[in-house]
Amino acid sequence: MSDAPLKQALRETNAELLLRIEELSLVRLVGDALAGAVEPATIGAALVTLLRDEGRVDLAALWAVDELGEGLRLVALCRAGDDVPARAASDAPLIPFSAGALGTAGAGTAVRLDDLAQAAPGEAPPEAAEMGALLCHPVAARGRTLGVVALATAEAGGLDAEHERLLGLIAPAVGMALESAALHRRLSVENRALRAELHGRWGTGGLIGSSAAFRRLLATMERLADADITVLVLGASGTGKEMIARALHYGGHRREAPFVPINCAALPETLLESELFGIERGVATGVERRPGLIERASGGTLFLDEIGDMSPMVQAKILRVLQEREVTRVGTARPIPVDVRVIADTHRDLEVAVRDGRFREDLYFRLKVATLHVPTLAERREDVALLAQHFLTRFARKHGRGELRLAPEALAALATRPWPGNIRELENLIEQGVVLAEGPVVGFPEAGLEAAPAEQGLDYRRVVGGAAGSAERTIIERALAATGQNRTHAARLLGIGRRTLLYKLKRHGLLGAKS
């Protein structure tokens, strides 16, 4: 019996196997070429060069669906003889999905034209108008078309079913790359928007107040924001020390890097050490390697909240971080360099803690490179009305209450309250009032408005007059700022006479404004 049929079958099997190996090799090459690419132009340039060479064609091109989904725009194109693929301009013309072979492929159906000379006018895109044969294949991901890849040859009939098969094999990889690029672009836009929002909220422009004490604080913060030094923020509980720390971070050159807060009083000693410095795998059963918060903050800011409550052992390790700018994970002796700015805060008197032996003197002086003292709300009483209105607006929006206003008697009581809980107390009180208000006027439960000490000499008229005077001063300052400190224009903007404005400027100590 002849073995010719068997040999023929083996030859066919080997040929099929070699073909499949070549196809898989092409898929691998495409995957390697697109790995790590996060821009459509980079994806297109790498793809079209590879397809032109591996497919032995005279033109390879990639079009992508535009952001609005209204059509296709050329991304990159490579012709025979081109050393470098051509990247399309960002304003490349839009090709609608109804336009010829390219539009049909963009709508999800592959098209092969074996003889463009016989095709209808406009069937081929302008880039392939002089070609002999054209193949357009859709590129999709998760059931959505993201683009079209095209091959063309100078001669008619130069494309066949194998070219269609190859494009079908590489299309999923191209689709994943385009989807990843779109996701990266969207995340980049959202990240920039979030950074801008954080800078607006936590930068000095997001802090509210016009009192002399608060203006002095802002002036010092503006000088420290871009200075790469350790800052110790001191102040009573509820004064907004963390907000000050965030403002320093987002107002400086490290704003694009992480701001990593850690509450030193909220974690036990052993857990605090591993959280700060990280831990190596195998230190305990089931423990995996994990970088610490200091490592994660590298390039940015580490905020040590309530550092006065940190244990002596961790104090020593933090001191080494400040001195050597390196950390050592729990379970290893290998130091890891870090670039981190440290901002710490505490409501405790660290000088007393140093004298009592509860806080390391060397760490205290390492932290005290620059010191910020945050005034209490009682020390910036002129800001109570502004802060109350800010919180009123925010919580009205949060709870869907529309426009609200404070009752005069509520404003009077706020202006004289002793505020032992500082800004946090005011914030909570306003939110409570917004939630409980039955109409557009916000008052407060009697229990929430304890009277100030008798020695403060409560007087309704004085209280209301003081609150009104603070609001009047703020409005005048804004009018002067809006008119470039021109008193005549400011008076006109306020709807009062120039002499009246001069009287008010004198009364509020604003006569230094330009005329």
Coordinates of C-alpha atoms in Angstrom, one line a residue:
M1 CA 0.0 0.0 0.0
S2 CA 1.4 3.4 -1.0
D3 CA 2.3 5.8 1.8
A4 CA 1.9 8.9 -0.5
P5 CA -1.5 9.9 1.0
L6 CA 0.1 9.8 4.5
K7 CA 3.1 11.9 3.4
Q8 CA 0.7 14.4 1.7
A9 CA -1.3 14.6 4.8
L10 CA 1.8 15.2 6.9
R11 CA 3.0 17.9 4.5
E12 CA -0.4 19.7 4.7
T13 CA -0.4 19.4 8.5
N14 CA 3.1 20.8 8.7
A15 CA 2.2 23.7 6.4
E16 CA -0.9 24.4 8.5
L17 CA 1.1 24.2 11.7
L18 CA 3.8 26.6 10.3
L19 CA 1.0 29.0 9.2
R20 CA -0.5 29.0 12.7
I21 CA 2.9 29.5 14.3
E22 CA 3.4 32.6 12.0
E23 CA 0.0 33.9 13.0
L24 CA 0.7 33.5 16.7
S25 CA 4.1 35.1 16.2
L26 CA 2.4 38.1 14.6
V27 CA -0.1 38.4 17.4
R28 CA 2.8 38.3 19.9
L29 CA 4.7 41.0 17.9
V30 CA 1.6 43.2 17.9
G31 CA 1.1 42.6 21.7
D32 CA 4.8 43.5 22.4
A33 CA 4.6 46.6 20.2
L34 CA 1.5 47.9 21.9
A35 CA 2.5 47.0 25.4
G36 CA 2.6 50.1 27.6
A37 CA 1.3 52.5 25.0
V38 CA -1.2 54.9 26.5
E39 CA -1.7 57.4 23.6
P40 CA -3.6 56.5 20.3
A41 CA -0.8 58.1 18.2
T42 CA 1.8 55.8 19.8
I43 CA -0.4 52.8 19.3
G44 CA -1.0 53.7 15.7
A45 CA 2.6 54.4 14.9
A46 CA 3.8 51.0 16.3
L47 CA 0.9 49.1 14.7
V48 CA 1.0 50.4 11.1
T49 CA 4.7 49.9 10.7
L50 CA 4.5 46.3 11.9
L51 CA 1.5 45.5 9.7
R52 CA 3.1 47.0 6.6
D53 CA 6.2 44.9 7.1
E54 CA 4.6 41.6 8.3
G55 CA 1.7 41.8 5.9
R56 CA 3.9 42.7 2.9
V57 CA 1.5 45.4 1.8
D58 CA 2.1 48.9 0.4
L59 CA 0.0 50.8 3.0
A60 CA -1.2 50.2 6.5
A61 CA -3.3 52.7 8.5
L62 CA -5.3 53.0 11.7
W63 CA -8.4 55.2 12.2
A64 CA -10.0 55.7 15.7
V65 CA -13.6 56.6 16.6
D66 CA -13.6 60.2 17.8
E67 CA -14.5 61.0 21.4
L68 CA -18.1 62.0 20.5
G69 CA -18.6 58.8 18.5
E70 CA -19.7 60.6 15.4
G71 CA -17.1 59.1 13.0
L72 CA -13.5 58.2 12.4
R73 CA -10.3 60.2 12.5
L74 CA -6.9 59.0 11.0
V75 CA -4.4 58.2 13.8
A76 CA -1.4 56.9 11.8
L77 CA -0.4 55.7 8.3
C78 CA 2.6 54.0 6.9
R79 CA 3.4 53.6 3.2
A80 CA 6.0 51.5 1.4
G81 CA 9.4 53.1 1.7
D82 CA 8.4 55.3 4.7
D83 CA 11.1 55.1 7.4
V84 CA 8.8 56.7 10.0
P85 CA 5.0 56.4 10.0
A86 CA 3.0 59.5 9.5
R87 CA 1.0 60.6 12.6
A88 CA -2.2 62.5 11.8
A89 CA -2.9 65.9 13.2
S90 CA -5.3 66.2 16.1
D91 CA -7.7 68.1 13.8
A92 CA -7.7 65.4 11.0
P93 CA -11.0 65.4 9.1
L94 CA -13.8 63.4 10.5
I95 CA -15.0 60.5 8.3
P96 CA -18.7 59.6 9.0
F97 CA -19.7 56.0 9.4
S98 CA -21.8 56.3 6.2
A99 CA -18.7 57.0 4.0
G100 CA -17.5 54.1 1.9
A101 CA -15.6 51.0 3.0
L102 CA -14.0 52.8 5.9
G103 CA -17.4 53.9 7.3
T104 CA -18.9 50.4 6.8
A105 CA -16.0 48.9 8.8
G106 CA -16.4 51.6 11.5
A107 CA -20.0 50.4 11.8
G108 CA -18.7 46.9 12.6
T109 CA -18.5 45.0 9.2
A110 CA -15.2 44.2 7.5
V111 CA -14.9 45.2 3.8
R112 CA -12.4 43.9 1.2
L113 CA -12.2 45.6 -2.2
D114 CA -10.1 43.6 -4.6
D115 CA -10.1 46.1 -7.5
L116 CA -10.4 49.8 -6.5
A117 CA -10.5 50.8 -10.1
Q118 CA -14.0 49.1 -10.3
A119 CA -15.2 50.5 -7.0
A120 CA -17.8 53.3 -6.7
P121 CA -16.4 56.8 -6.3
G122 CA -15.6 57.6 -2.7
E123 CA -15.6 54.0 -1.7
A124 CA -11.9 54.2 -0.7
P125 CA -10.6 56.9 1.8
P126 CA -8.4 59.6 0.2
E127 CA -5.2 58.0 1.7
A128 CA -5.8 54.8 -0.4
A129 CA -7.4 56.3 -3.5
E130 CA -4.4 55.4 -5.7
M131 CA -4.2 51.9 -4.4
G132 CA -5.3 48.7 -6.2
A133 CA -6.9 46.7 -3.4
L134 CA -8.1 47.6 0.1
L135 CA -9.1 45.8 3.2
C136 CA -10.8 47.6 6.2
H137 CA -11.4 45.7 9.4
P138 CA -13.2 46.9 12.5
V139 CA -11.4 47.1 15.9
A140 CA -13.7 46.5 18.9
A141 CA -13.5 45.9 22.6
R142 CA -16.4 44.8 24.9
G143 CA -18.8 44.9 22.0
R144 CA -18.1 48.5 21.0
T145 CA -16.2 49.5 17.8
L146 CA -13.2 51.7 18.7
G147 CA -11.5 52.0 15.3
V148 CA -10.6 50.6 11.9
V149 CA -7.4 49.1 10.7
A150 CA -6.8 49.0 6.9
L151 CA -4.3 47.4 4.6
A152 CA -3.8 48.2 0.9
T153 CA -1.7 47.1 -2.0
A154 CA -0.7 48.9 -5.2
E155 CA -1.8 46.1 -7.4
A156 CA -5.4 44.8 -7.6
G157 CA -6.0 41.4 -6.1
G158 CA -3.1 41.8 -3.7
L159 CA -5.1 41.0 -0.6
D160 CA -6.7 37.7 0.2
A161 CA -8.4 35.7 3.0
E162 CA -5.2 35.3 4.9
H163 CA -4.9 39.1 5.3
E164 CA -8.5 39.1 6.6
R165 CA -7.6 36.3 9.0
L166 CA -4.5 38.1 10.3
L167 CA -6.4 41.3 10.9
G168 CA -9.1 39.3 12.7
L169 CA -6.4 37.9 15.0
I170 CA -4.7 41.1 15.9
A171 CA -7.9 43.3 16.1
P172 CA -8.7 42.3 19.8
A173 CA -5.2 43.3 20.9
V174 CA -5.6 46.6 19.1
G175 CA -9.0 47.1 20.6
M176 CA -7.7 46.5 24.1
A177 CA -4.9 49.0 23.5
L178 CA -7.3 51.7 22.3
E179 CA -9.7 51.1 25.2
S180 CA -6.8 51.4 27.7
A181 CA -5.7 54.6 26.0
A182 CA -9.2 56.0 26.2
L183 CA -9.4 55.0 29.9
H184 CA -6.0 56.5 30.6
R185 CA -7.0 59.8 28.9
R186 CA -10.3 59.9 30.9
L187 CA -8.5 59.2 34.2
S188 CA -5.9 61.9 33.4
V189 CA -8.6 64.4 32.8
E190 CA -10.4 63.4 36.0
N191 CA -7.2 63.5 37.9
R192 CA -6.3 67.0 36.7
A193 CA -9.9 68.1 37.6
L194 CA -9.6 66.5 41.0
R195 CA -6.2 68.1 41.6
A196 CA -7.6 71.5 40.7
E197 CA -10.6 70.9 43.0
L198 CA -8.3 69.9 45.8
H199 CA -6.0 72.9 45.2
G200 CA -9.1 75.2 45.2
R201 CA -10.5 73.5 48.3
W202 CA -7.4 73.0 50.4
G203 CA -5.1 75.7 48.9
T204 CA -5.1 79.0 50.8
G205 CA -7.9 80.2 48.5
G206 CA -10.2 77.5 50.1
L207 CA -9.6 78.9 53.6
I208 CA -12.2 81.3 54.9
G209 CA -11.6 84.3 57.2
S210 CA -10.8 88.0 57.2
S211 CA -9.7 88.6 60.8
A212 CA -6.3 89.9 61.6
A213 CA -5.2 86.7 63.3
F214 CA -6.3 84.6 60.3
R215 CA -4.6 87.0 57.7
R216 CA -1.4 86.6 59.6
L217 CA -1.7 82.8 59.5
L218 CA -2.4 82.9 55.7
A219 CA 0.6 85.1 55.1
T220 CA 2.9 82.7 56.9
M221 CA 1.4 79.7 55.1
E222 CA 2.0 81.3 51.7
R223 CA 5.7 81.7 52.6
L224 CA 6.0 78.1 53.8
A225 CA 3.9 76.3 51.1
D226 CA 6.7 76.0 48.6
A227 CA 9.5 75.7 51.1
D228 CA 10.6 72.1 51.4
I229 CA 10.9 72.1 55.2
T230 CA 9.2 70.3 58.1
V231 CA 6.3 72.2 59.6
L232 CA 4.8 71.8 63.0
V233 CA 1.2 73.0 63.3
L234 CA 0.0 73.8 66.8
G235 CA -3.5 74.6 67.9
A236 CA -6.5 73.5 69.9
S237 CA -8.7 70.6 68.8
G238 CA -11.2 71.6 66.1
T239 CA -9.2 74.6 64.8
G240 CA -8.6 73.0 61.4
K241 CA -5.0 71.9 61.7
E242 CA -5.4 69.1 59.1
M243 CA -6.9 71.6 56.7
I244 CA -3.9 73.9 57.2
A245 CA -1.6 70.9 56.5
R246 CA -3.5 70.1 53.3
A247 CA -3.4 73.7 52.2
L248 CA 0.4 73.7 52.7
H249 CA 0.7 70.6 50.5
Y250 CA -1.7 71.6 47.7
G251 CA -0.3 75.1 47.7
G252 CA 3.2 73.9 47.0
H253 CA 5.2 72.2 44.3
R254 CA 4.4 68.7 45.7
R255 CA 0.7 69.2 45.0
E256 CA 0.7 66.5 42.2
A257 CA 2.2 63.9 44.6
P258 CA 0.3 62.1 47.4
F259 CA -0.8 63.7 50.7
V260 CA -0.8 60.8 53.2
P261 CA -2.3 61.5 56.6
I262 CA -1.9 59.2 59.6
N263 CA -3.5 59.7 63.0
C264 CA -0.7 58.8 65.5
A265 CA -3.2 58.6 68.4
A266 CA -5.5 56.1 66.6
L267 CA -3.2 53.1 66.2
P268 CA -1.4 50.8 68.7
E269 CA 2.4 51.0 68.8
T270 CA 3.0 47.8 66.9
L271 CA 0.5 48.5 64.2
L272 CA 1.6 52.1 63.9
E273 CA 5.2 51.0 63.2
S274 CA 4.2 48.6 60.4
E275 CA 1.8 51.1 58.9
L276 CA 4.4 53.8 58.9
F277 CA 7.5 51.8 57.8
G278 CA 5.9 48.8 56.0
I279 CA 6.5 45.1 56.6
E280 CA 8.3 42.3 54.8
R281 CA 6.8 39.0 53.8
G282 CA 7.1 36.1 56.3
V283 CA 7.4 38.3 59.4
A284 CA 4.3 36.5 60.7
T285 CA 2.1 33.7 59.3
G286 CA 0.1 35.0 56.3
V287 CA 1.8 38.4 56.2
E288 CA 2.6 39.7 52.7
R289 CA 5.1 42.4 51.8
R290 CA 3.5 45.8 52.1
P291 CA 5.1 49.3 51.7
G292 CA 4.4 51.7 54.6
L293 CA 2.7 55.1 54.5
I294 CA 6.0 56.9 54.4
E295 CA 7.0 55.1 51.2
R296 CA 3.6 55.8 49.7
A297 CA 4.1 59.4 50.5
S298 CA 7.4 59.6 48.7
G299 CA 7.5 62.6 46.5
G300 CA 4.7 64.2 48.4
T301 CA 3.7 65.0 52.0
L302 CA 3.4 62.8 55.1
F303 CA 1.0 64.4 57.7
L304 CA 1.5 63.1 61.2
D305 CA -1.7 64.0 63.0
E306 CA -1.5 64.3 66.8
I307 CA 2.2 63.5 66.9
G308 CA 2.2 64.3 70.6
D309 CA 0.5 61.0 71.2
M310 CA 3.2 58.9 69.4
S311 CA 5.0 56.2 71.5
P312 CA 8.7 56.7 72.4
M313 CA 9.8 53.8 70.3
V314 CA 8.1 55.1 67.1
Q315 CA 9.4 58.6 68.0
A316 CA 12.9 57.3 67.6
K317 CA 12.2 55.8 64.2
I318 CA 10.5 58.9 63.0
L319 CA 13.6 60.9 64.1
R320 CA 15.7 58.6 61.9
V321 CA 13.4 59.2 58.9
L322 CA 13.8 63.0 59.3
Q323 CA 17.6 62.7 59.7
E324 CA 18.5 60.0 57.1
R325 CA 15.5 60.3 54.7
E326 CA 15.1 56.5 54.6
V327 CA 12.9 53.9 56.1
T328 CA 13.4 50.3 57.1
R329 CA 10.5 47.9 56.9
V330 CA 9.6 45.6 59.8
G331 CA 11.4 42.3 59.3
T332 CA 14.4 43.6 57.3
A333 CA 17.5 45.6 57.8
R334 CA 17.7 47.1 54.3
P335 CA 17.0 50.9 54.3
I336 CA 14.8 52.4 51.5
P337 CA 15.4 56.0 50.5
V338 CA 12.4 58.3 50.5
D339 CA 11.7 61.9 49.4
V340 CA 9.0 63.1 51.7
R341 CA 8.0 66.4 53.3
V342 CA 6.8 66.0 56.9
I343 CA 4.0 68.1 58.4
A344 CA 3.0 67.3 62.0
D345 CA 0.4 68.7 64.3
T346 CA -0.7 68.4 67.9
H347 CA -3.0 70.0 70.4
R348 CA -0.6 69.2 73.2
D349 CA 2.1 71.4 74.6
L350 CA 5.2 69.6 73.4
E351 CA 7.6 71.7 75.5
V352 CA 5.9 70.5 78.6
A353 CA 5.9 66.9 77.2
V354 CA 9.7 67.2 76.6
R355 CA 10.3 68.5 80.2
D356 CA 8.2 65.6 81.5
G357 CA 10.2 63.0 79.4
R358 CA 7.1 62.0 77.3
F359 CA 8.5 63.4 74.0
R360 CA 12.0 63.3 72.6
E361 CA 13.7 66.6 72.7
D362 CA 15.8 65.9 69.6
L363 CA 12.6 65.0 67.6
Y364 CA 10.8 68.1 68.9
F365 CA 13.6 70.3 67.5
R366 CA 13.7 68.3 64.2
L367 CA 9.9 69.0 63.8
K368 CA 10.1 72.6 64.9
V369 CA 11.9 73.8 61.8
A370 CA 8.9 76.1 61.1
T371 CA 5.9 76.5 63.4
L372 CA 2.4 77.5 62.7
H373 CA 0.1 78.6 65.5
V374 CA -3.6 78.2 64.4
P375 CA -5.8 80.6 66.3
T376 CA -8.9 79.4 68.1
L377 CA -12.3 80.5 66.9
A378 CA -12.6 82.8 69.9
E379 CA -9.4 84.5 68.8
R380 CA -10.9 85.2 65.3
R381 CA -14.4 86.0 66.3
E382 CA -14.9 88.3 63.3
D383 CA -14.8 85.2 61.1
V384 CA -17.7 83.5 62.7
A385 CA -20.4 85.1 60.5
L386 CA -18.4 84.2 57.3
L387 CA -17.8 80.6 58.4
A388 CA -21.4 80.2 59.4
Q389 CA -22.6 81.4 56.0
H390 CA -20.1 79.1 54.3
F391 CA -21.3 76.0 56.2
L392 CA -24.9 77.1 55.7
T393 CA -24.5 77.1 52.0
R394 CA -22.6 73.8 51.9
F395 CA -25.0 71.9 54.1
A396 CA -28.1 73.3 52.4
R397 CA -26.7 71.9 49.1
K398 CA -25.8 68.6 50.8
H399 CA -29.2 68.1 52.3
G400 CA -31.2 69.5 49.4
R401 CA -32.7 72.4 51.3
G402 CA -32.4 75.2 48.7
E403 CA -31.5 78.7 49.9
L404 CA -31.4 79.2 53.6
R405 CA -30.6 82.1 55.9
L406 CA -29.7 82.5 59.5
A407 CA -32.2 84.0 61.9
P408 CA -30.9 87.4 63.4
E409 CA -31.0 86.0 67.0
A410 CA -29.1 82.9 65.9
L411 CA -26.4 85.1 64.3
A412 CA -26.2 87.2 67.4
A413 CA -25.8 84.1 69.6
L414 CA -23.1 82.6 67.3
A415 CA -21.1 85.9 67.5
T416 CA -20.7 85.6 71.3
R417 CA -20.5 81.9 71.9
P418 CA -17.3 80.8 73.6
W419 CA -16.6 78.0 71.0
P420 CA -14.7 75.5 73.1
G421 CA -14.9 73.1 70.1
N422 CA -13.7 75.7 67.7
I423 CA -14.6 75.4 63.9
R424 CA -15.6 71.8 64.2
E425 CA -18.2 72.8 66.8
L426 CA -19.5 75.6 64.5
E427 CA -19.7 73.3 61.6
N428 CA -21.7 70.6 63.5
L429 CA -24.0 73.2 64.9
I430 CA -24.8 74.7 61.5
E431 CA -25.5 71.3 59.9
Q432 CA -27.8 70.5 62.8
G433 CA -29.6 73.7 62.2
V434 CA -30.0 73.0 58.5
V435 CA -31.4 69.5 59.1
L436 CA -33.9 70.7 61.7
A437 CA -35.0 73.9 60.1
E438 CA -38.7 73.8 59.1
G439 CA -38.5 76.8 56.7
P440 CA -36.0 79.0 55.0
V441 CA -34.8 80.6 58.2
V442 CA -32.3 78.6 60.3
G443 CA -32.4 78.9 64.1
F444 CA -30.9 76.5 66.7
P445 CA -32.1 74.4 69.5
E446 CA -31.8 76.3 72.8
A447 CA -29.3 73.7 74.1
G448 CA -27.0 74.4 71.2
L449 CA -26.6 78.1 72.0
E450 CA -25.2 78.3 75.5
A451 CA -24.6 81.9 76.6
A452 CA -21.1 83.3 76.8
P453 CA -19.6 84.0 80.2
A454 CA -21.3 86.9 82.0
E455 CA -18.1 88.9 82.1
Q456 CA -18.3 89.3 78.3
G457 CA -21.3 91.6 78.9
L458 CA -23.9 90.3 76.5
D459 CA -25.8 93.0 74.7
Y460 CA -28.1 92.2 71.8
R461 CA -27.5 95.5 70.0
R462 CA -23.7 95.2 70.4
V463 CA -23.7 91.6 69.2
V464 CA -25.9 92.3 66.1
G465 CA -23.9 95.5 65.4
G466 CA -20.6 93.6 65.6
A467 CA -21.8 90.9 63.2
A468 CA -23.2 93.5 60.8
G469 CA -20.0 95.5 61.0
S470 CA -17.9 92.4 60.1
A471 CA -20.2 91.6 57.1
E472 CA -20.0 95.3 56.0
R473 CA -16.2 95.4 56.1
T474 CA -16.0 92.2 54.1
I475 CA -18.4 93.6 51.4
I476 CA -16.4 96.9 51.2
E477 CA -13.1 94.9 50.9
R478 CA -14.6 92.9 48.0
A479 CA -15.8 96.0 46.2
L480 CA -12.4 97.7 46.5
A481 CA -10.7 94.5 45.2
A482 CA -13.2 94.3 42.3
T483 CA -12.5 98.0 41.3
G484 CA -8.7 97.9 41.7
Q485 CA -8.9 99.8 45.0
N486 CA -10.7 102.8 43.3
R487 CA -12.9 104.4 46.0
T488 CA -15.1 106.3 43.5
H489 CA -15.9 103.1 41.5
A490 CA -16.3 101.1 44.7
A491 CA -18.8 103.5 46.0
R492 CA -20.8 103.4 42.8
L493 CA -20.6 99.6 42.9
L494 CA -22.0 99.6 46.4
G495 CA -24.7 102.1 45.6
I496 CA -23.5 104.6 48.2
G497 CA -21.9 108.1 48.0
R498 CA -18.1 108.5 48.0
R499 CA -18.2 110.5 51.3
T500 CA -20.3 107.7 52.9
L501 CA -17.7 105.2 51.7
L502 CA -14.8 107.3 53.2
Y503 CA -16.6 107.4 56.5
K504 CA -17.0 103.6 56.5
L505 CA -13.3 103.1 55.4
K506 CA -12.2 105.2 58.4
R507 CA -14.5 103.3 60.8
H508 CA -13.2 99.9 59.6
G509 CA -9.6 101.0 59.4
L510 CA -9.4 100.6 55.6
L511 CA -8.1 104.1 54.7
G512 CA -4.9 102.6 53.4
A513 CA -6.8 101.7 50.2
K514 CA -5.9 103.6 47.1
S515 CA -8.1 106.4 45.8

